Protein backbone atom coordinates (compact mmCIF):
# COMPACT_ATOMS: atom_id res chain seq x y z
CA MET A 1 -21.64 15.27 -30.26
CA SER A 2 -21.36 12.67 -27.52
CA LYS A 3 -24.48 10.55 -26.47
CA ALA A 4 -23.10 10.50 -23.21
CA PRO A 5 -25.59 11.87 -20.26
CA PHE A 6 -22.49 13.62 -19.15
CA PRO A 7 -19.99 14.13 -21.89
CA ILE A 8 -16.60 13.17 -20.99
CA ASP A 9 -13.76 16.25 -21.77
CA PRO A 10 -10.30 14.78 -22.41
CA HIS A 11 -8.90 17.98 -21.56
CA LEU A 12 -10.36 18.48 -18.30
CA THR A 13 -9.66 15.10 -17.62
CA ALA A 14 -6.15 14.95 -18.39
CA ILE A 15 -6.17 17.33 -15.86
CA ALA A 16 -7.73 15.95 -12.69
CA ILE A 17 -5.66 11.94 -13.85
CA GLY A 18 -2.65 14.36 -13.89
CA TYR A 19 -3.37 16.67 -10.82
CA ARG A 20 -1.54 15.63 -7.30
CA ASN A 21 -1.64 16.90 -3.66
CA LEU A 22 1.52 15.85 -2.47
CA SER A 23 0.28 15.65 0.76
CA LEU A 24 -2.18 12.81 0.57
CA ILE A 25 -0.97 9.14 1.24
CA ALA A 26 -3.93 6.81 0.39
CA ASP A 27 -2.40 5.92 -2.75
CA SER A 28 0.83 4.79 -1.02
CA VAL A 29 -1.46 2.70 1.86
CA LEU A 30 -3.72 0.88 -0.38
CA PRO A 31 -2.69 1.37 -3.74
CA ARG A 32 -4.68 1.10 -6.90
CA VAL A 33 -5.37 -1.79 -8.86
CA PRO A 34 -7.39 -2.22 -12.31
CA VAL A 35 -10.45 -4.09 -12.66
CA GLY A 36 -12.39 -4.85 -15.61
CA LYS A 37 -15.83 -4.27 -14.38
CA ALA A 38 -17.52 -2.14 -11.75
CA GLU A 39 -18.60 -5.80 -10.09
CA PHE A 40 -15.45 -7.53 -9.38
CA LYS A 41 -13.87 -10.43 -7.42
CA TRP A 42 -10.88 -11.49 -5.68
CA TRP A 43 -9.38 -14.34 -4.00
CA LYS A 44 -8.73 -14.40 -0.06
CA PHE A 45 -6.32 -16.69 0.87
CA ASP A 46 -5.43 -18.93 3.46
CA LEU A 47 -2.01 -17.90 4.94
CA GLY A 48 -1.96 -21.09 6.80
CA GLN A 49 -1.49 -22.94 3.34
CA GLY A 50 1.81 -21.59 2.57
CA PHE A 51 3.27 -22.42 6.01
CA THR A 52 1.79 -26.07 6.27
CA VAL A 53 4.54 -28.53 5.09
CA PRO A 54 3.24 -32.46 4.17
CA THR A 55 5.40 -34.95 4.35
CA THR A 56 8.00 -34.58 1.28
CA THR A 57 9.70 -37.85 1.37
CA VAL A 58 8.90 -40.31 -1.65
CA GLY A 59 9.32 -44.08 -1.70
CA ARG A 60 11.26 -45.74 -4.90
CA THR A 61 7.88 -46.30 -6.35
CA SER A 62 5.38 -44.60 -5.15
CA GLN A 63 3.90 -41.45 -5.70
CA PRO A 64 4.58 -37.93 -4.18
CA ASN A 65 2.34 -36.22 -1.34
CA GLN A 66 0.10 -33.47 -3.51
CA ILE A 67 -0.70 -30.09 -1.81
CA GLU A 68 -3.69 -27.79 -3.63
CA PHE A 69 -3.85 -24.27 -3.06
CA ASP A 70 -7.35 -23.15 -2.42
CA ALA A 71 -8.52 -19.60 -2.32
CA GLU A 72 -12.34 -18.30 -1.69
CA ASP A 73 -13.99 -15.90 -4.03
CA GLU A 74 -15.18 -12.53 -2.41
CA THR A 75 -17.47 -10.05 -4.34
CA SER A 76 -17.24 -6.52 -4.21
CA SER A 77 -17.83 -3.83 -6.30
CA THR A 78 -16.27 -0.51 -7.05
CA ASN A 79 -18.70 2.97 -5.60
CA ASP A 80 -18.92 6.02 -7.59
CA TYR A 81 -17.52 9.34 -6.24
CA ALA A 82 -17.90 12.75 -8.11
CA LEU A 83 -18.34 16.17 -8.01
CA ASP A 84 -20.03 19.15 -9.72
CA ALA A 85 -18.48 22.41 -9.91
CA PRO A 86 -20.42 25.21 -11.18
CA VAL A 87 -18.52 27.92 -13.45
CA PRO A 88 -20.44 30.94 -14.66
CA GLN A 89 -20.26 32.05 -18.47
CA SER A 90 -19.01 35.26 -17.49
CA ASP A 91 -16.05 34.23 -15.84
CA ILE A 92 -15.24 32.48 -18.51
CA ASP A 93 -15.73 35.18 -21.01
CA ASN A 94 -13.78 37.71 -18.58
CA ALA A 95 -10.87 35.11 -17.54
CA PRO A 96 -7.45 36.67 -18.32
CA ALA A 97 -5.43 35.63 -20.93
CA ASN A 98 -3.82 31.88 -19.59
CA TYR A 99 -6.24 31.25 -17.49
CA ASP A 100 -8.68 28.07 -17.43
CA PRO A 101 -11.59 28.95 -15.67
CA LEU A 102 -12.79 25.02 -16.23
CA GLY A 103 -9.64 23.35 -15.72
CA ARG A 104 -9.01 25.48 -12.41
CA ALA A 105 -12.32 24.23 -11.37
CA THR A 106 -11.13 20.72 -12.02
CA GLU A 107 -8.10 21.06 -10.13
CA ARG A 108 -10.29 22.30 -7.17
CA VAL A 109 -13.07 19.60 -7.37
CA SER A 110 -9.86 16.72 -8.04
CA ASP A 111 -8.10 18.17 -4.86
CA ILE A 112 -11.74 17.43 -2.74
CA ILE A 113 -11.98 14.03 -4.61
CA MET A 114 -8.37 12.99 -3.37
CA LEU A 115 -9.07 14.77 0.12
CA ASP A 116 -12.45 12.47 0.35
CA ARG A 117 -10.28 9.09 -0.45
CA GLU A 118 -7.65 10.00 1.87
CA VAL A 119 -10.36 9.97 4.62
CA ARG A 120 -12.10 6.93 3.53
CA THR A 121 -8.56 5.01 3.24
CA SER A 122 -7.80 6.65 6.74
CA LYS A 123 -11.07 5.33 8.19
CA GLU A 124 -10.22 2.02 6.92
CA VAL A 125 -6.59 1.73 7.82
CA PHE A 126 -7.15 3.22 11.39
CA ASN A 127 -9.86 0.87 12.75
CA ALA A 128 -8.73 -1.56 14.98
CA ALA A 129 -11.80 -3.84 13.93
CA ASN A 130 -10.08 -4.51 10.08
CA TYR A 131 -7.24 -6.34 12.48
CA PRO A 132 -7.20 -10.02 14.37
CA VAL A 133 -7.33 -9.89 18.25
CA GLY A 134 -3.54 -10.50 18.12
CA ASN A 135 -2.37 -7.97 15.65
CA LYS A 136 -3.51 -4.85 17.97
CA GLU A 137 -3.26 -3.40 21.52
CA ASN A 138 -4.32 -0.01 22.54
CA LEU A 139 -1.67 1.98 24.49
CA ALA A 140 -2.26 2.91 28.01
CA ALA A 141 -1.01 6.41 28.74
CA ALA A 142 2.48 5.05 30.22
CA ASP A 143 3.37 3.39 26.84
CA GLN A 144 2.74 6.11 24.53
CA TRP A 145 5.03 7.62 22.82
CA ASP A 146 5.20 11.20 23.84
CA ASN A 147 5.77 9.63 27.15
CA ASP A 148 9.27 10.91 27.70
CA ALA A 149 9.68 7.53 29.85
CA SER A 150 8.30 5.06 27.15
CA LYS A 151 10.17 2.66 24.71
CA PRO A 152 8.60 2.55 21.15
CA ILE A 153 10.92 0.74 19.22
CA LYS A 154 11.12 -2.15 21.62
CA LYS A 155 7.06 -2.57 21.31
CA ILE A 156 6.87 -1.76 17.79
CA VAL A 157 9.95 -4.56 17.01
CA THR A 158 8.69 -6.71 19.38
CA ALA A 159 4.87 -6.81 17.34
CA LEU A 160 6.59 -6.71 13.92
CA ASP A 161 8.41 -9.70 14.68
CA LYS A 162 5.88 -12.46 16.21
CA MET A 163 3.76 -12.03 12.40
CA ILE A 164 3.47 -14.50 9.84
CA MET A 165 4.26 -11.25 7.45
CA ARG A 166 6.35 -8.80 8.66
CA PRO A 167 5.32 -5.44 8.10
CA ASN A 168 6.84 -3.61 5.37
CA VAL A 169 5.63 -0.20 5.41
CA ALA A 170 4.42 2.25 8.50
CA VAL A 171 1.51 4.08 8.29
CA LEU A 172 1.47 7.33 10.84
CA GLY A 173 -0.34 10.26 11.65
CA ARG A 174 1.56 13.68 12.17
CA SER A 175 1.48 13.54 15.70
CA THR A 176 2.59 10.03 15.85
CA ALA A 177 5.45 10.57 13.71
CA THR A 178 6.18 13.77 15.62
CA ALA A 179 5.97 11.89 19.07
CA LEU A 180 8.06 9.03 17.53
CA ARG A 181 11.07 10.83 15.94
CA GLN A 182 11.14 12.95 19.63
CA ASN A 183 10.71 10.09 21.42
CA PRO A 184 13.97 10.51 24.10
CA SER A 185 14.93 6.69 23.60
CA VAL A 186 14.38 6.86 20.10
CA VAL A 187 16.90 10.04 20.30
CA LYS A 188 19.87 8.58 22.09
CA ALA A 189 19.56 5.91 19.51
CA TYR A 190 20.16 7.73 16.83
CA ASN A 191 22.37 9.90 18.71
CA GLY A 192 24.43 6.80 20.21
CA THR A 193 23.21 7.65 23.87
CA LEU A 194 24.63 11.03 23.59
CA GLY A 195 21.49 13.17 24.33
CA GLU A 196 18.16 12.88 24.47
CA ASP A 197 16.76 16.10 22.67
CA GLY A 198 16.16 16.46 19.08
CA LEU A 199 14.18 15.28 15.79
CA VAL A 200 15.33 11.91 14.29
CA PRO A 201 14.92 11.71 10.71
CA LEU A 202 12.58 9.08 9.16
CA ASP A 203 15.01 7.56 6.96
CA PHE A 204 16.84 6.65 10.54
CA LEU A 205 13.34 5.00 11.64
CA ARG A 206 12.60 3.38 8.00
CA GLY A 207 16.36 1.09 8.51
CA LEU A 208 16.15 0.80 12.60
CA LEU A 209 12.92 -0.91 12.02
CA GLU A 210 13.90 -2.69 8.45
CA LEU A 211 10.60 -0.91 6.62
CA ASP A 212 10.38 -0.21 2.84
CA GLU A 213 9.39 3.17 3.40
CA ILE A 214 7.34 5.18 6.40
CA VAL A 215 4.52 6.98 5.19
CA VAL A 216 3.27 10.29 7.31
CA GLY A 217 -0.45 11.17 6.70
CA SER A 218 -0.82 15.16 7.03
CA ALA A 219 -3.79 16.43 5.25
CA PHE A 220 -6.31 18.03 7.07
CA VAL A 221 -10.04 17.80 7.08
CA ASN A 222 -12.88 20.13 8.02
CA ILE A 223 -15.54 18.69 10.19
CA ALA A 224 -17.91 21.29 10.86
CA ARG A 225 -21.18 21.40 9.57
CA PRO A 226 -21.86 23.36 6.64
CA GLY A 227 -22.35 27.49 7.25
CA GLN A 228 -20.55 26.71 10.31
CA LYS A 229 -16.94 28.22 11.58
CA PRO A 230 -14.53 25.45 9.81
CA VAL A 231 -13.00 22.90 12.44
CA LEU A 232 -10.11 21.39 10.85
CA VAL A 233 -8.57 17.91 12.22
CA ARG A 234 -6.22 15.46 10.94
CA ALA A 235 -7.61 13.04 8.63
CA TRP A 236 -4.90 10.44 9.81
CA ALA A 237 -5.27 10.44 13.86
CA ASN A 238 -2.83 9.50 16.76
CA HIS A 239 -3.03 6.03 15.73
CA ALA A 240 0.10 4.04 13.83
CA ALA A 241 -0.15 0.86 11.69
CA PHE A 242 1.67 -1.32 10.23
CA ILE A 243 0.98 -3.89 7.34
CA TYR A 244 2.68 -5.59 4.61
CA ARG A 245 2.25 -3.84 1.11
CA ASN A 246 3.00 -5.83 -1.90
CA LEU A 247 2.64 -3.61 -5.15
CA LEU A 248 2.20 -6.79 -6.77
CA ALA A 249 -0.45 -8.07 -5.66
CA ASP A 250 -4.11 -7.75 -7.80
CA THR A 251 -7.75 -8.83 -7.27
CA GLN A 252 -5.55 -12.52 -9.03
CA GLY A 253 -3.30 -12.95 -6.20
CA GLY A 254 -0.28 -11.51 -4.45
CA VAL A 255 -0.34 -11.51 -0.59
CA THR A 256 -0.68 -7.35 0.76
CA PHE A 257 -2.28 -5.93 3.89
CA GLY A 258 -4.93 -3.88 1.45
CA PHE A 259 -5.63 -1.91 -2.10
CA THR A 260 -7.94 -0.25 -3.73
CA ALA A 261 -9.63 -1.80 -6.77
CA GLN A 262 -10.68 1.03 -9.61
CA PHE A 263 -12.73 0.70 -12.49
CA GLY A 264 -11.73 2.85 -15.32
CA SER A 265 -9.68 6.15 -14.44
CA ARG A 266 -10.86 9.54 -12.98
CA VAL A 267 -12.76 10.99 -15.39
CA SER A 268 -13.74 14.74 -15.93
CA GLY A 269 -16.41 16.84 -18.33
CA SER A 270 -18.54 20.02 -18.45
CA ILE A 271 -21.60 20.33 -19.09
CA PRO A 272 -23.85 23.42 -20.48
CA ASP A 273 -26.02 25.26 -17.63
CA PRO A 274 -28.40 27.48 -18.48
CA ASP A 275 -30.04 28.43 -14.98
CA MET A 276 -26.75 29.06 -13.51
CA GLY A 277 -27.05 33.32 -13.80
CA MET A 278 -28.33 35.38 -16.05
CA ARG A 279 -26.01 34.05 -18.97
CA GLY A 280 -26.03 30.74 -18.35
CA GLY A 281 -22.74 28.56 -17.20
CA GLN A 282 -20.70 24.95 -16.95
CA ARG A 283 -21.18 22.04 -14.96
CA VAL A 284 -17.75 20.43 -14.37
CA ARG A 285 -17.58 17.33 -13.05
CA VAL A 286 -14.77 14.59 -11.44
CA GLY A 287 -15.22 11.87 -11.01
CA GLU A 288 -13.76 7.93 -10.12
CA SER A 289 -14.97 4.46 -9.34
CA VAL A 290 -12.66 3.02 -6.46
CA ARG A 291 -13.50 0.59 -3.74
CA GLU A 292 -11.04 0.51 -0.63
CA LEU A 293 -10.05 -3.04 0.49
CA ILE A 294 -8.80 -4.55 3.30
CA VAL A 295 -7.87 -8.12 2.20
CA ALA A 296 -5.14 -9.55 4.57
CA GLN A 297 -6.07 -8.86 8.30
CA ASP A 298 -2.94 -10.96 9.66
CA CYS A 299 -0.46 -8.71 7.56
CA GLY A 300 -1.09 -5.43 9.51
CA TYR A 301 -0.33 -4.49 13.05
CA PHE A 302 -2.45 -1.33 15.08
CA PHE A 303 -1.70 0.82 17.96
CA GLN A 304 -4.45 2.55 18.28
CA ASN A 305 -3.36 5.94 20.41
CA ALA A 306 -0.08 5.73 20.09
CA VAL A 307 0.29 8.62 21.40
CA SER A 308 -2.20 11.10 23.59
CA ALA A 309 -4.88 12.81 21.39
């Protein structure tokens, strides 16, 4: 018998870890980086160090100049995110063959845990405060990408080319992606000026903008109060972010726009609850310890209100 207050179940944990909602993009935008403890340190680098060239000429008997690469220690800690799902004993006893009530509850709770992470990630990446002054703009109506007269490619390329680390990933809300793909100037670029109606493939845009990947946020989230009629909105709003993502970066090194510190893995277990109905039941818990961080603001560019709301 486990001595833990809430015993971990290897079977349910395997379900929680393996479960994937393919419409969610948080893990692609802010990749997970393992940390050894809940409280951890990460290094904040001065980007200017990598572009400052000292005198390298050396006399016949003189000593070469030396440089130091300094970094500031930043301390942070992961947060615990978890939810419980009650499974009455009657559901377990009356479950049909090949149906696992506890496993199904684990999947459903995992989905909500992941959706919560999606919302947190979008709030970080689509937050103008997380970008330096020169790396963001709030588009006026005339420049919004769903305006047929706008020229989004020119605006995007101009923004990306002036950055120290040119972004390699575009993060778009669904409405933003659709507007960009339907913009007449973009369609003309794809069709060779033969027409301005259509829907341009994302892969064409990826190559045109010299990006490694374009990720599109499609998830919906209910913003209504509990008990009220659901009000579904996109987790990723009408904005666009272009970020430099380094999949090899971690808390000790490597320049990247942001990452997600993860302590341990996602876990799941169940515990008896005698007060659930007449026969009691099991409470299934799924949780993880993570922290979404923007660690290099200079590596991102933000178009606020890229399309009309």
